[in-house]
Amino acid sequence: MAQNTLTIALSKGRILKETLPLLAAADIHPLDDPDSSRKLILDTNQPHIKLLAVRATDAPTYVNYGTADLGVAGKDVLMEIEGENLYELVDLGIARCRLMVAGQPGFTPAGHRLRVATKYVRSAQRYFAEKGEQVELIKLYGSMELAPLVGLSDVIVDLVDTGNTLKANGLAPMEHIADISSRLIVNQHAYKLKHDMIRELVQHIQEAVNNG
Ligand code: ADP
Ligand code: PRP
Ligand code: MG
């Protein structure tokens, strides 16, 4: 983390596509196409700025350890971690969706604790605890919609955007937990050390978001 350089951890997948125009507004352009090149460290037109292409769930880890100064991560991912070295700087308003409880329409669990399958164990735990409901959590890493169909769980806690995935599997949204969008995050130490450089970048990105 040299003092005159900036490293930004970008989530691969849907966040990356929506982040590139925001970086462009700050005159940051990757030299290689992040989609087609298999590179994970991308140089940019600004020699002191590098991008890291990471898994969406890993972006906060790189920033928390200071390996990246800045990063972009979904609020869903941020709600699952203890990011003690992080600040959330900007709500980028991209990759918008909702964290929801979903299940088979008309389903009512009988005689046992509600079984909840989810990648978002911590958010689900917190949500049901606040409702005073004791649930059994089943950790999955994807394709949550399958769980109620095959009897692994009663309901799921997952992201919903268009609702197409739920509908295609005969499921319905039941309860809204949180609105989700991606956030620009910064390592707290880097924010002090590289304050001017980061503030300038944030200003350009904030303007692009506002005009967005
Ligand atoms: P992953 O492989 O980890 O699921 P994604 O690219 O699918 O990576 O998701 C990255 C982030 O995009 C999530 O953390 C969430 O904030 C957001 N996201 C996920 N699914 C959707 C969706 N269907 N619509 C909009 N945003 C989404
Ligand atoms: C996400 C999420 C839902 C779906 C919701 O999955 O986990 O399954 O999108 O979007 P919709 O309401 O518009 O259908 P994704 O496509 O990212 O698959 P994966 O994360 O399981 O690979
Ligand atoms: Mg996904």
Coordinates of N, CA and C and ligand atoms in Angstrom, one line a residue:
M1 N 0.9 -1.2 0.0 CA 0.0 0.0 0.0 C 0.9 1.2 0.0
A2 N 1.6 1.4 -1.1 CA 2.5 2.6 -1.2 C 1.6 3.9 -1.2
Q3 N 2.2 4.9 -0.6 CA 1.4 6.1 -0.3 C 0.8 6.9 -1.4
N4 N 1.5 6.7 -2.6 CA 1.1 7.5 -3.8 C 0.3 6.6 -4.8
T5 N -0.1 5.4 -4.4 CA -0.8 4.6 -5.3 C -2.2 4.3 -4.7
L6 N -3.2 3.9 -5.6 CA -4.5 3.5 -5.1 C -4.9 2.2 -5.7
T7 N -5.3 1.3 -4.8 CA -5.7 0.0 -5.3 C -7.2 -0.2 -5.0
I8 N -8.0 -0.6 -6.0 CA -9.5 -0.6 -5.8 C -9.9 -2.1 -6.1
A9 N -10.6 -2.7 -5.1 CA -11.1 -4.1 -5.3 C -12.5 -4.0 -5.9
L10 N -12.7 -4.6 -7.1 CA -14.0 -4.6 -7.8 C -14.5 -6.0 -7.8
S11 N -15.8 -6.1 -7.5 CA -16.5 -7.4 -7.5 C -16.7 -7.7 -9.0
K12 N -16.3 -9.0 -9.4 CA -16.6 -9.5 -10.7 C -18.1 -9.7 -10.8
G13 N -18.6 -9.9 -12.0 CA -20.0 -10.2 -12.1 C -20.8 -8.9 -12.3
R14 N -22.0 -8.9 -11.9 CA -22.9 -7.8 -12.3 C -22.4 -6.4 -11.7
I15 N -21.7 -6.4 -10.6 CA -21.3 -5.1 -10.0 C -20.3 -4.5 -10.9
L16 N -19.4 -5.3 -11.5 CA -18.3 -4.7 -12.3 C -18.8 -3.9 -13.4
K17 N -19.8 -4.5 -14.1 CA -20.3 -3.8 -15.3 C -20.9 -2.4 -14.9
E18 N -21.5 -2.3 -13.8 CA -22.1 -1.1 -13.4 C -21.1 -0.1 -12.7
T19 N -20.0 -0.6 -12.3 CA -19.0 0.2 -11.6 C -18.1 0.9 -12.7
L20 N -17.9 0.3 -13.8 CA -16.9 0.9 -14.8 C -17.4 2.3 -15.2
P21 N -18.6 2.5 -15.5 CA -19.0 3.9 -15.9 C -18.7 4.9 -14.8
L22 N -18.9 4.5 -13.5 CA -18.6 5.4 -12.4 C -17.1 5.7 -12.3
L23 N -16.3 4.7 -12.5 CA -14.8 4.9 -12.6 C -14.5 5.8 -13.7
A24 N -15.1 5.6 -14.9 CA -14.8 6.4 -16.1 C -15.1 7.9 -15.8
A25 N -16.1 8.1 -14.9 CA -16.4 9.5 -14.6 C -15.3 10.1 -13.8
A26 N -14.5 9.3 -13.1 CA -13.3 9.8 -12.4 C -12.1 9.6 -13.2
D27 N -12.3 9.4 -14.5 CA -11.2 9.3 -15.5 C -10.3 8.1 -15.2
I28 N -10.9 7.0 -14.7 CA -10.2 5.7 -14.5 C -10.7 4.7 -15.5
H29 N -9.8 4.2 -16.4 CA -10.2 3.3 -17.4 C -9.2 2.1 -17.4
P30 N -9.7 0.9 -17.2 CA -8.8 -0.3 -17.2 C -8.2 -0.4 -18.6
L31 N -6.9 -0.8 -18.6 CA -6.2 -1.0 -19.9 C -6.6 -2.3 -20.6
D32 N -7.0 -3.3 -19.8 CA -7.5 -4.5 -20.4 C -9.0 -4.6 -20.1
D33 N -9.8 -5.3 -21.0 CA -11.2 -5.5 -20.7 C -11.3 -6.5 -19.6
P34 N -11.9 -6.1 -18.5 CA -12.0 -7.0 -17.3 C -12.8 -8.2 -17.5
D35 N -13.7 -8.2 -18.5 CA -14.5 -9.4 -18.8 C -13.7 -10.4 -19.6
S36 N -13.1 -10.0 -20.7 CA -12.5 -11.0 -21.6 C -11.1 -11.3 -21.2
S37 N -10.3 -10.4 -20.6 CA -9.0 -10.7 -20.1 C -9.1 -11.5 -18.9
R38 N -8.2 -12.5 -18.7 CA -8.3 -13.3 -17.4 C -7.5 -12.7 -16.3
K39 N -7.0 -11.5 -16.5 CA -6.2 -10.8 -15.5 C -7.0 -10.5 -14.3
L40 N -6.4 -10.6 -13.1 CA -7.0 -10.3 -11.9 C -6.5 -8.9 -11.3
I41 N -5.3 -8.5 -11.8 CA -4.8 -7.2 -11.4 C -4.8 -6.4 -12.7
L42 N -5.6 -5.3 -12.7 CA -5.7 -4.6 -14.0 C -5.1 -3.2 -13.8
D43 N -4.2 -2.9 -14.8 CA -3.6 -1.5 -14.8 C -4.7 -0.6 -15.4
T44 N -4.6 0.7 -15.1 CA -5.5 1.6 -15.7 C -4.7 2.7 -16.4
N45 N -5.4 3.6 -17.1 CA -4.8 4.7 -17.8 C -4.0 5.6 -16.8
Q46 N -4.4 5.5 -15.5 CA -3.6 6.3 -14.5 C -2.6 5.4 -13.8
P47 N -1.3 5.6 -14.1 CA -0.3 4.6 -13.7 C -0.3 4.3 -12.2
H48 N -0.8 5.2 -11.4 CA -0.8 4.9 -9.9 C -2.1 4.2 -9.4
I49 N -3.0 4.0 -10.3 CA -4.3 3.3 -9.9 C -4.4 1.9 -10.5
K50 N -4.6 0.9 -9.6 CA -4.8 -0.5 -10.1 C -6.1 -1.0 -9.6
L51 N -6.7 -1.9 -10.4 CA -7.9 -2.5 -10.0 C -7.7 -4.0 -9.7
L52 N -8.3 -4.5 -8.7 CA -8.3 -6.0 -8.4 C -9.7 -6.6 -8.8
A53 N -9.7 -7.6 -9.5 CA -11.0 -8.3 -9.8 C -11.2 -9.4 -8.9
V54 N -12.1 -9.3 -7.9 CA -12.3 -10.3 -6.9 C -13.7 -10.8 -6.9
R55 N -14.0 -11.9 -6.2 CA -15.3 -12.4 -6.0 C -16.1 -11.4 -5.1
A56 N -17.4 -11.2 -5.4 CA -18.2 -10.2 -4.8 C -18.1 -10.3 -3.2
T57 N -18.1 -11.5 -2.7 CA -18.1 -11.7 -1.3 C -16.7 -11.4 -0.7
D58 N -15.7 -11.4 -1.5 CA -14.3 -11.2 -1.0 C -13.9 -9.7 -1.0
A59 N -14.6 -8.8 -1.7 CA -14.2 -7.4 -1.8 C -14.0 -6.8 -0.4
P60 N -14.9 -6.9 0.5 CA -14.6 -6.3 1.8 C -13.4 -6.8 2.5
T61 N -13.0 -8.1 2.3 CA -11.9 -8.7 2.9 C -10.6 -8.0 2.5
Y62 N -10.5 -7.8 1.2 CA -9.3 -7.1 0.6 C -9.2 -5.7 1.2
V63 N -10.3 -5.0 1.4 CA -10.3 -3.6 1.9 C -10.1 -3.6 3.4
N64 N -10.7 -4.6 4.1 CA -10.5 -4.7 5.6 C -9.0 -4.9 6.0
Y65 N -8.3 -5.7 5.2 CA -6.9 -5.9 5.5 C -6.0 -4.9 4.9
G66 N -6.6 -3.9 4.1 CA -5.7 -2.8 3.6 C -5.0 -3.3 2.3
T67 N -5.2 -4.5 1.8 CA -4.6 -4.9 0.6 C -5.2 -4.1 -0.6
A68 N -6.4 -3.7 -0.5 CA -7.0 -2.7 -1.4 C -7.4 -1.5 -0.5
D69 N -7.1 -0.3 -1.1 CA -7.5 0.9 -0.4 C -9.0 1.1 -0.4
L70 N -9.6 0.9 -1.6 CA -11.0 1.1 -1.8 C -11.6 -0.2 -2.4
G71 N -12.9 -0.3 -2.3 CA -13.6 -1.4 -2.9 C -15.1 -1.1 -3.2
V72 N -15.7 -2.0 -4.0 CA -17.1 -1.9 -4.2 C -17.7 -3.2 -3.8
A73 N -18.8 -3.1 -2.9 CA -19.4 -4.3 -2.4 C -20.9 -4.1 -2.2
G74 N -21.6 -5.2 -2.3 CA -23.1 -5.1 -2.1 C -23.3 -5.0 -0.6
K75 N -24.4 -4.3 -0.3 CA -24.8 -4.1 1.1 C -25.1 -5.5 1.7
D76 N -25.6 -6.4 0.9 CA -25.9 -7.7 1.4 C -24.6 -8.4 2.0
V77 N -23.5 -8.2 1.3 CA -22.3 -8.8 1.7 C -21.7 -8.0 2.9
L78 N -21.9 -6.7 2.9 CA -21.4 -5.9 4.1 C -22.1 -6.3 5.3
M79 N -23.4 -6.6 5.2 CA -24.2 -6.9 6.4 C -23.8 -8.2 7.0
E80 N -23.1 -9.0 6.3 CA -22.7 -10.4 6.8 C -21.3 -10.4 7.5
I81 N -20.6 -9.3 7.4 CA -19.2 -9.3 7.9 C -19.0 -8.3 9.1
E82 N -17.9 -8.5 9.8 CA -17.4 -7.6 10.8 C -16.3 -6.8 10.2
G83 N -16.7 -5.7 9.5 CA -15.7 -4.9 8.8 C -15.1 -3.8 9.7
E84 N -14.3 -4.2 10.7 CA -13.9 -3.2 11.7 C -13.0 -2.1 11.2
N85 N -12.3 -2.4 10.0 CA -11.4 -1.4 9.5 C -12.0 -0.7 8.2
L86 N -13.3 -0.7 8.1 CA -13.9 -0.2 6.9 C -14.8 1.0 7.2
Y87 N -14.8 2.0 6.2 CA -15.9 3.0 6.2 C -16.7 2.7 4.9
E88 N -18.0 3.0 5.0 CA -18.9 3.0 3.8 C -18.9 4.4 3.3
L89 N -18.4 4.8 2.1 CA -18.3 6.2 1.7 C -19.5 6.6 0.9
V90 N -19.9 5.8 -0.1 CA -20.9 6.3 -1.0 C -21.9 5.1 -1.3
D91 N -23.2 5.4 -1.3 CA -24.2 4.5 -1.9 C -24.2 4.7 -3.4
L92 N -23.7 3.7 -4.1 CA -23.5 3.8 -5.6 C -24.8 3.7 -6.3
G93 N -25.8 3.1 -5.6 CA -27.1 3.0 -6.3 C -27.2 2.0 -7.4
I94 N -26.1 1.1 -7.5 CA -26.1 0.1 -8.5 C -26.4 -1.3 -7.9
A95 N -26.6 -2.3 -8.8 CA -26.9 -3.7 -8.4 C -28.0 -3.6 -7.3
R96 N -29.1 -2.9 -7.6 CA -30.2 -2.8 -6.6 C -31.0 -4.0 -6.6
C97 N -31.4 -4.4 -5.4 CA -32.3 -5.6 -5.2 C -32.8 -5.5 -3.8
R98 N -33.6 -6.5 -3.4 CA -34.1 -6.6 -2.0 C -33.7 -7.9 -1.4
L99 N -33.4 -7.9 -0.1 CA -33.2 -9.1 0.7 C -34.6 -9.5 1.2
M100 N -35.0 -10.7 0.9 CA -36.4 -11.1 1.3 C -36.5 -12.5 1.8
V101 N -37.5 -12.7 2.6 CA -37.9 -14.1 2.9 C -38.9 -14.5 1.8
A102 N -38.7 -15.7 1.3 CA -39.6 -16.2 0.2 C -39.9 -17.7 0.5
G103 N -41.0 -18.1 -0.1 CA -41.4 -19.5 0.1 C -42.5 -19.9 -0.8
Q104 N -43.0 -21.1 -0.5 CA -44.2 -21.6 -1.3 C -45.4 -20.9 -0.9
P105 N -46.2 -20.3 -1.8 CA -47.4 -19.6 -1.4 C -48.3 -20.5 -0.5
G106 N -48.8 -19.9 0.5 CA -49.8 -20.6 1.4 C -49.1 -21.5 2.4
F107 N -47.8 -21.6 2.4 CA -47.1 -22.5 3.3 C -47.2 -22.0 4.7
T108 N -47.6 -22.9 5.7 CA -47.4 -22.6 7.1 C -46.7 -23.7 7.8
P109 N -45.6 -23.5 8.5 CA -44.9 -24.6 9.1 C -45.6 -25.1 10.3
A110 N -45.6 -26.4 10.5 CA -46.4 -26.9 11.6 C -45.4 -27.8 12.5
G111 N -45.4 -27.6 13.8 CA -44.8 -28.5 14.7 C -43.3 -28.5 14.8
H112 N -42.6 -27.6 14.1 CA -41.2 -27.5 14.2 C -40.8 -26.0 14.0
R113 N -39.6 -25.7 14.4 CA -39.0 -24.4 14.1 C -38.9 -24.2 12.6
L114 N -39.2 -22.9 12.2 CA -39.1 -22.6 10.8 C -37.6 -22.9 10.3
R115 N -37.5 -23.7 9.2 CA -36.2 -23.9 8.7 C -35.9 -22.9 7.5
V116 N -34.8 -22.2 7.6 CA -34.5 -21.1 6.7 C -33.2 -21.4 6.0
A117 N -33.3 -21.6 4.7 CA -32.0 -21.8 3.9 C -31.5 -20.5 3.4
T118 N -30.3 -20.2 3.5 CA -29.7 -18.9 3.1 C -28.2 -18.9 3.0
K119 N -27.8 -18.0 2.1 CA -26.3 -17.6 2.1 C -26.1 -16.5 3.1
Y120 N -27.2 -15.9 3.5 CA -27.1 -14.7 4.4 C -27.5 -15.0 5.8
V121 N -26.7 -15.9 6.5 CA -27.0 -16.4 7.8 C -27.1 -15.4 8.8
R122 N -26.2 -14.4 8.8 CA -26.2 -13.4 9.8 C -27.4 -12.5 9.7
S123 N -27.7 -12.0 8.5 CA -28.9 -11.1 8.3 C -30.2 -11.8 8.7
A124 N -30.2 -13.1 8.3 CA -31.5 -13.9 8.5 C -31.6 -14.1 10.0
Q125 N -30.5 -14.4 10.7 CA -30.5 -14.6 12.1 C -31.0 -13.4 12.9
R126 N -30.5 -12.2 12.4 CA -30.8 -11.0 13.1 C -32.3 -10.6 12.8
Y127 N -32.7 -10.8 11.6 CA -34.1 -10.5 11.2 C -35.1 -11.3 12.1
F128 N -34.9 -12.6 12.1 CA -35.9 -13.4 12.9 C -35.8 -13.2 14.4
A129 N -34.6 -13.0 14.8 CA -34.4 -12.7 16.3 C -35.1 -11.4 16.7
E130 N -35.1 -10.4 15.8 CA -35.8 -9.2 16.1 C -37.3 -9.4 16.1
K131 N -37.8 -10.4 15.4 CA -39.2 -10.7 15.4 C -39.6 -11.6 16.5
G132 N -38.5 -12.0 17.3 CA -38.7 -12.9 18.4 C -39.0 -14.4 18.0
E133 N -38.5 -14.7 16.8 CA -38.8 -16.0 16.3 C -37.5 -16.9 16.3
Q134 N -37.6 -18.0 16.9 CA -36.4 -19.0 16.9 C -36.5 -19.8 15.6
V135 N -35.4 -19.7 14.8 CA -35.5 -20.5 13.5 C -34.2 -21.4 13.4
E136 N -34.3 -22.3 12.5 CA -33.1 -23.2 12.2 C -32.5 -22.7 10.9
L137 N -31.3 -22.3 11.0 CA -30.7 -21.8 9.7 C -29.8 -22.8 9.0
I138 N -30.0 -22.9 7.7 CA -29.3 -23.9 6.9 C -28.4 -23.1 5.9
K139 N -27.1 -23.2 6.0 CA -26.2 -22.3 5.2 C -26.1 -23.0 3.8
L140 N -26.4 -22.2 2.8 CA -26.2 -22.6 1.4 C -25.3 -21.5 0.7
Y141 N -24.7 -21.8 -0.4 CA -23.9 -20.9 -1.1 C -24.5 -20.4 -2.5
G142 N -25.6 -20.9 -2.8 CA -26.3 -20.5 -4.1 C -27.5 -21.3 -4.3
S143 N -28.2 -21.0 -5.4 CA -29.4 -21.7 -5.8 C -30.4 -21.9 -4.6
M144 N -30.5 -20.9 -3.8 CA -31.4 -21.1 -2.6 C -32.8 -21.5 -2.9
E145 N -33.3 -21.0 -4.1 CA -34.7 -21.3 -4.5 C -35.0 -22.8 -4.5
L146 N -34.0 -23.6 -4.7 CA -34.2 -25.1 -4.7 C -34.6 -25.6 -3.4
A147 N -34.1 -25.0 -2.3 CA -34.3 -25.7 -1.0 C -35.7 -26.0 -0.6
P148 N -36.7 -25.0 -0.7 CA -38.1 -25.3 -0.3 C -38.7 -26.3 -1.3
L149 N -38.2 -26.4 -2.5 CA -38.9 -27.3 -3.5 C -38.6 -28.7 -3.2
V150 N -37.5 -29.0 -2.6 CA -37.1 -30.4 -2.3 C -37.1 -30.7 -0.8
G151 N -37.7 -29.8 0.0 CA -37.9 -30.0 1.4 C -36.7 -29.9 2.3
L152 N -35.7 -29.2 1.8 CA -34.5 -28.9 2.6 C -34.8 -27.9 3.6
S153 N -35.7 -26.9 3.2 CA -36.1 -25.8 4.2 C -37.5 -25.5 3.9
D154 N -38.1 -24.7 4.9 CA -39.4 -24.2 4.7 C -39.5 -22.9 3.9
V155 N -38.5 -22.0 4.1 CA -38.4 -20.8 3.4 C -36.9 -20.5 3.1
I156 N -36.7 -19.4 2.3 CA -35.3 -19.0 2.0 C -35.2 -17.5 2.4
V157 N -34.0 -17.1 2.6 CA -33.7 -15.6 2.6 C -32.7 -15.4 1.5
D158 N -33.2 -14.6 0.5 CA -32.3 -14.4 -0.7 C -32.6 -13.1 -1.3
L159 N -31.8 -12.7 -2.3 CA -32.0 -11.5 -3.0 C -33.1 -11.6 -4.1
V160 N -33.9 -10.6 -4.2 CA -34.9 -10.6 -5.2 C -34.8 -9.3 -6.0
D161 N -34.7 -9.4 -7.3 CA -34.7 -8.2 -8.2 C -36.0 -8.2 -9.0
T162 N -36.0 -8.9 -10.1 CA -37.3 -8.9 -11.0 C -38.3 -9.9 -10.4
G163 N -37.9 -10.8 -9.6 CA -38.8 -11.8 -9.1 C -38.9 -13.0 -10.0
N164 N -38.2 -13.0 -11.1 CA -38.3 -14.0 -12.1 C -37.8 -15.4 -11.6
T165 N -36.7 -15.4 -10.8 CA -36.2 -16.7 -10.3 C -37.2 -17.3 -9.3
L166 N -37.8 -16.5 -8.5 CA -38.8 -17.0 -7.6 C -40.0 -17.6 -8.4
K167 N -40.5 -16.8 -9.3 CA -41.6 -17.2 -10.1 C -41.3 -18.5 -10.9
A168 N -40.2 -18.6 -11.5 CA -39.8 -19.8 -12.3 C -39.8 -21.0 -11.4
N169 N -39.7 -20.9 -10.1 CA -39.6 -22.0 -9.2 C -40.9 -22.1 -8.3
G170 N -41.9 -21.4 -8.7 CA -43.2 -21.5 -8.0 C -43.1 -21.0 -6.6
L171 N -42.2 -20.0 -6.3 CA -42.1 -19.4 -5.0 C -42.6 -18.0 -5.1
A172 N -42.9 -17.4 -3.9 CA -43.4 -16.1 -3.8 C -42.7 -15.3 -2.7
P173 N -42.4 -14.0 -2.9 CA -41.8 -13.1 -1.9 C -42.8 -13.0 -0.7
M174 N -42.3 -13.1 0.5 CA -43.1 -13.1 1.7 C -42.9 -11.9 2.6
E175 N -41.6 -11.6 2.9 CA -41.3 -10.5 3.8 C -40.0 -9.8 3.3
H176 N -40.1 -8.5 3.5 CA -39.0 -7.6 3.0 C -38.0 -7.4 4.2
I177 N -36.7 -7.7 4.0 CA -35.8 -7.5 5.1 C -35.0 -6.2 4.9
A178 N -34.5 -6.0 3.7 CA -33.7 -4.8 3.5 C -33.6 -4.5 2.0
D179 N -33.4 -3.2 1.7 CA -33.1 -2.7 0.3 C -31.6 -2.8 0.2
I180 N -31.1 -3.3 -1.0 CA -29.7 -3.6 -1.2 C -29.2 -2.8 -2.4
S181 N -28.0 -2.2 -2.3 CA -27.3 -1.6 -3.4 C -25.8 -1.7 -3.1
S182 N -25.0 -1.4 -4.1 CA -23.6 -1.5 -3.8 C -23.0 -0.2 -3.2
R183 N -22.0 -0.4 -2.4 CA -21.4 0.7 -1.7 C -19.9 0.8 -2.0
L184 N -19.4 2.1 -2.1 CA -18.0 2.3 -2.2 C -17.4 2.2 -0.7
I185 N -16.5 1.3 -0.5 CA -15.9 1.2 0.9 C -14.5 1.6 0.9
V186 N -14.0 2.0 2.0 CA -12.5 2.4 2.1 C -11.9 1.8 3.4
N187 N -10.7 1.5 3.3 CA -9.9 1.1 4.5 C -9.7 2.3 5.3
Q188 N -9.9 2.2 6.6 CA -9.9 3.4 7.5 C -8.5 4.0 7.5
H189 N -7.5 3.1 7.6 CA -6.1 3.6 7.6 C -5.7 4.3 6.3
A190 N -6.1 3.7 5.2 CA -5.8 4.3 3.9 C -6.5 5.6 3.7
Y191 N -7.7 5.7 4.3 CA -8.5 7.0 4.2 C -7.7 8.1 4.9
K192 N -7.0 7.8 6.0 CA -6.3 8.9 6.7 C -5.0 9.2 5.8
L193 N -4.3 8.1 5.4 CA -3.0 8.2 4.8 C -3.1 8.9 3.4
K194 N -4.2 8.6 2.7 CA -4.3 9.0 1.3 C -5.5 9.9 1.1
H195 N -5.8 10.7 2.1 CA -7.1 11.4 2.2 C -7.4 12.2 1.0
D196 N -6.4 13.0 0.5 CA -6.7 14.0 -0.6 C -7.0 13.2 -1.9
M197 N -6.2 12.2 -2.1 CA -6.4 11.4 -3.4 C -7.7 10.7 -3.3
I198 N -8.1 10.2 -2.2 CA -9.4 9.4 -2.1 C -10.5 10.4 -2.1
R199 N -10.4 11.5 -1.5 CA -11.5 12.5 -1.5 C -11.8 13.0 -2.9
E200 N -10.8 13.2 -3.7 CA -11.0 13.6 -5.1 C -11.7 12.6 -5.9
L201 N -11.3 11.3 -5.7 CA -11.9 10.2 -6.4 C -13.4 10.1 -6.0
V202 N -13.6 10.2 -4.7 CA -15.0 10.0 -4.2 C -15.9 11.2 -4.7
Q203 N -15.3 12.3 -4.8 CA -16.1 13.5 -5.3 C -16.6 13.2 -6.7
H204 N -15.7 12.7 -7.6 CA -16.1 12.4 -9.0 C -17.1 11.3 -9.0
I205 N -16.9 10.3 -8.2 CA -17.9 9.2 -8.2 C -19.2 9.6 -7.7
Q206 N -19.2 10.4 -6.6 CA -20.5 10.9 -6.0 C -21.2 11.8 -7.1
E207 N -20.5 12.6 -7.8 CA -21.2 13.4 -8.9 C -21.8 12.5 -9.9
A208 N -21.0 11.5 -10.3 CA -21.6 10.6 -11.4 C -22.8 9.9 -10.8
V209 N -22.8 9.5 -9.6 CA -24.0 8.8 -9.0 C -25.2 9.8 -8.9
N210 N -24.9 11.1 -8.5 CA -26.0 12.1 -8.5 C -26.6 12.4 -9.8
N211 N -25.7 12.4 -10.9 CA -26.2 12.7 -12.2 C -26.8 11.4 -12.9
G212 N -26.6 10.3 -12.3 CA -26.8 9.0 -12.8 C -28.1 8.6 -13.4
Ligands
ADP1 P1 -22.2 -13.8 -6.7 O1 -21.5 -14.7 -7.7 O2 -21.4 -13.6 -5.4 O3 -23.6 -14.1 -6.5 P2 -23.2 -11.6 -8.2 O4 -22.5 -10.8 -9.3 O5 -24.4 -12.4 -8.6 O6 -22.1 -12.4 -7.4 O7 -23.7 -10.6 -7.1 C1 -22.9 -9.5 -6.7 C2 -23.8 -8.5 -5.9 O8 -24.8 -8.0 -6.7 C3 -24.5 -9.1 -4.7 O9 -23.7 -9.1 -3.5 C4 -25.7 -8.2 -4.6 O10 -25.4 -7.0 -3.9 C5 -26.0 -7.8 -6.0 N1 -27.0 -8.7 -6.7 C6 -27.0 -10.1 -6.6 N2 -28.0 -10.6 -7.3 C7 -28.7 -9.5 -7.9 C8 -29.8 -9.3 -8.7 N3 -30.5 -10.4 -9.1 N4 -30.2 -8.1 -9.1 C9 -29.5 -7.0 -8.7 N5 -28.4 -7.1 -7.8 C10 -28.0 -8.3 -7.5
PRP2 C1 -29.5 -13.8 -7.7 C2 -30.3 -14.1 -6.5 C3 -31.5 -14.7 -7.0 C4 -31.7 -13.9 -8.3 C5 -32.8 -12.9 -8.1 O1 -28.9 -15.0 -8.2 O2 -29.6 -15.0 -5.6 O3 -31.5 -16.1 -7.3 O4 -30.4 -13.3 -8.6 O5 -32.9 -12.1 -9.3 P1 -34.4 -12.0 -10.0 O6 -35.4 -11.6 -8.9 O7 -34.2 -10.9 -11.0 O8 -34.7 -13.3 -10.6 P2 -27.7 -15.0 -9.3 O9 -28.4 -14.8 -10.7 O10 -26.7 -14.0 -9.0 O11 -27.2 -16.4 -9.2 P3 -26.1 -17.0 -8.2 O12 -25.6 -15.9 -7.3 O13 -26.8 -18.1 -7.4 O14 -25.0 -17.5 -9.1
MG3 MG -25.3 -14.0 -7.7

